[in-house]
Amino acid sequence: MRVLDAAFWSPGSSRHALAAPLGFSASKGKALVAGLIDQGLLEEAGTQASQGGRPAETLRLHHGLGLLLGVDIGVTSLTVAVLRPDLTLLAQHSEDIDVRRQGPGVVLARAAALMRELLARSGGKAGQVLSIGVGVPGPVNFEAGQLVSPPLMPDWDQFSIRDFLRDEYRAPVFVDNDVNLMALGELWRLKRALPNFIVVKIGTGIGCGIVCHGSVYRGATGSAGDVGHISVDHEGPRCHCGNRGCVEAMAAGPAIVRMATAAAEAGESPVLAAALAARGSLAAEDVGTASRAGDAAANRILQHAGHLVGQMLAAVVNFFNPSHVLLGGGITQVGPLFLAAVRQSVYQRSLALSTRQLEVQYAPLGAQGGVIGAGALAMSETLRVKGVAP
């Protein structure tokens, strides 16, 4: 089982690469892998590039083990995917939702319908589902699989997502905060090569997934990483959490849209004014488009929001000292100026030792980070429940 866990986190590894870090001798490792192949738990997946001599066969979890379902619920979007045990993506669908207006019954019923459609499209059946991973935009009691007093979706408080989905598939359901899943997805992409990094999702809200010593850190009660409610201006606007000047209230997607609308209505930006007149409302992507066109007001808005996010992240960097800060969520659509402003603020406000080797960049998995992370959650927790991982 330890070899299976290693194969999941390091797909495409050779027999020796899987067995050696676990402390097995070459002969025992070879025998273990051969046994797992005979049992239909591992399979060969081609050869590695030759380094001189006979090229090594690569291994992966056997595709015949079953299928994984990944569900990524954001504040304004729903993405469902079907994946193989090695996280090969078989089918995916995304659509707009609004969890602030739609209750859990409506959203989860739609997710379940999409699961059925995508399974059929993939040629799969409900009985083949190994497990289901679900990400939600709020604090989660991980052991119970329930949201706890989520600020943006109060109707979901204590709702049993696990029971709702398990009734149909009779497969284990694992629920976590959406940005924790993004962090888990990046950890899998990196084959656990980076032990200490953070993923920050900036969309309707702002949250942070923390990878510490090679594992996602959830804290004592599951609320670790709720950085959106760190105050960056004690005299700032009231946040929906009840406090003033939270970075989420001043620099997340809705705040950027408010600043852009004000600039358009004040005549400060012809580009944004034209977009507002054409559609009656603006989106954060409009600010990015205007910025790339050289619009001064749009540039000012993105720089202001980026500096506030960087101010918050500097405190996190000084405290945690990650090697990488990966930014994801809808904010990645606005272009490079926002990222540059975040970087400038982080490096300016953080201690020199904390930033000596720090990299701040957009998350490489991008929009797929949530469903890849959901699949990673489903498979890794299935292995853990079977007694593999700590």
mmCIF file of N, CA, C and O in Angstrom, residues 17-18 55 78 176 201 237 251 274 299 319 347:
data_model
loop_
_atom_site.group_PDB
_atom_site.id
_atom_site.type_symbol
_atom_site.label_atom_id
_atom_site.label_comp_id
_atom_site.label_asym_id
_atom_site.label_seq_id
_atom_site.Cartn_x
_atom_site.Cartn_y
_atom_site.Cartn_z
ATOM 1 N N ALA A 17 12.535 3.982 -8.492
ATOM 2 C CA ALA A 17 12.194 5.291 -7.927
ATOM 3 C C ALA A 17 11.038 5.189 -6.944
ATOM 4 O O ALA A 17 10.959 5.974 -5.995
ATOM 5 N N LEU A 18 10.123 4.251 -7.153
ATOM 6 C CA LEU A 18 9.010 4.076 -6.215
ATOM 7 C C LEU A 18 9.447 3.394 -4.934
ATOM 8 O O LEU A 18 9.049 3.786 -3.832
ATOM 9 N N PRO A 55 16.114 1.592 -21.168
ATOM 10 C CA PRO A 55 15.234 2.577 -20.524
ATOM 11 C C PRO A 55 14.286 1.905 -19.541
ATOM 12 O O PRO A 55 13.791 0.803 -19.779
ATOM 13 N N LEU A 78 -19.412 26.365 -10.980
ATOM 14 C CA LEU A 78 -19.454 24.942 -10.639
ATOM 15 C C LEU A 78 -18.707 24.184 -11.724
ATOM 16 O O LEU A 78 -19.011 24.323 -12.908
ATOM 17 N N ASP A 176 -13.592 19.527 1.317
ATOM 18 C CA ASP A 176 -12.585 20.438 1.849
ATOM 19 C C ASP A 176 -12.817 21.827 1.275
ATOM 20 O O ASP A 176 -13.571 22.004 0.299
ATOM 21 N N LYS A 201 -6.157 31.978 -3.514
ATOM 22 C CA LYS A 201 -7.236 32.124 -4.490
ATOM 23 C C LYS A 201 -7.884 33.489 -4.304
ATOM 24 O O LYS A 201 -8.337 33.828 -3.198
ATOM 25 N N PRO A 237 -13.698 49.934 4.479
ATOM 26 C CA PRO A 237 -15.120 49.601 4.398
ATOM 27 C C PRO A 237 -15.460 48.377 5.251
ATOM 28 O O PRO A 237 -14.600 47.548 5.551
ATOM 29 N N ALA A 251 -9.910 44.318 -1.976
ATOM 30 C CA ALA A 251 -9.070 43.973 -3.128
ATOM 31 C C ALA A 251 -9.512 42.730 -3.885
ATOM 32 O O ALA A 251 -8.880 42.387 -4.883
ATOM 33 N N ALA A 274 -17.332 52.665 -21.742
ATOM 34 C CA ALA A 274 -17.937 52.039 -22.917
ATOM 35 C C ALA A 274 -18.429 50.630 -22.601
ATOM 36 O O ALA A 274 -19.516 50.216 -23.021
ATOM 37 N N ASN A 299 -5.268 50.633 -14.803
ATOM 38 C CA ASN A 299 -3.944 50.328 -14.247
ATOM 39 C C ASN A 299 -3.862 50.716 -12.780
ATOM 40 O O ASN A 299 -3.323 49.976 -11.949
ATOM 41 N N PHE A 319 5.584 35.282 8.469
ATOM 42 C CA PHE A 319 5.198 34.307 9.486
ATOM 43 C C PHE A 319 5.550 32.883 9.072
ATOM 44 O O PHE A 319 6.111 32.117 9.854
ATOM 45 N N TYR A 347 7.758 41.955 -1.674
ATOM 46 C CA TYR A 347 9.201 42.098 -1.504
ATOM 47 C C TYR A 347 9.555 43.357 -0.714
ATOM 48 O O TYR A 347 10.539 43.379 0.031
#
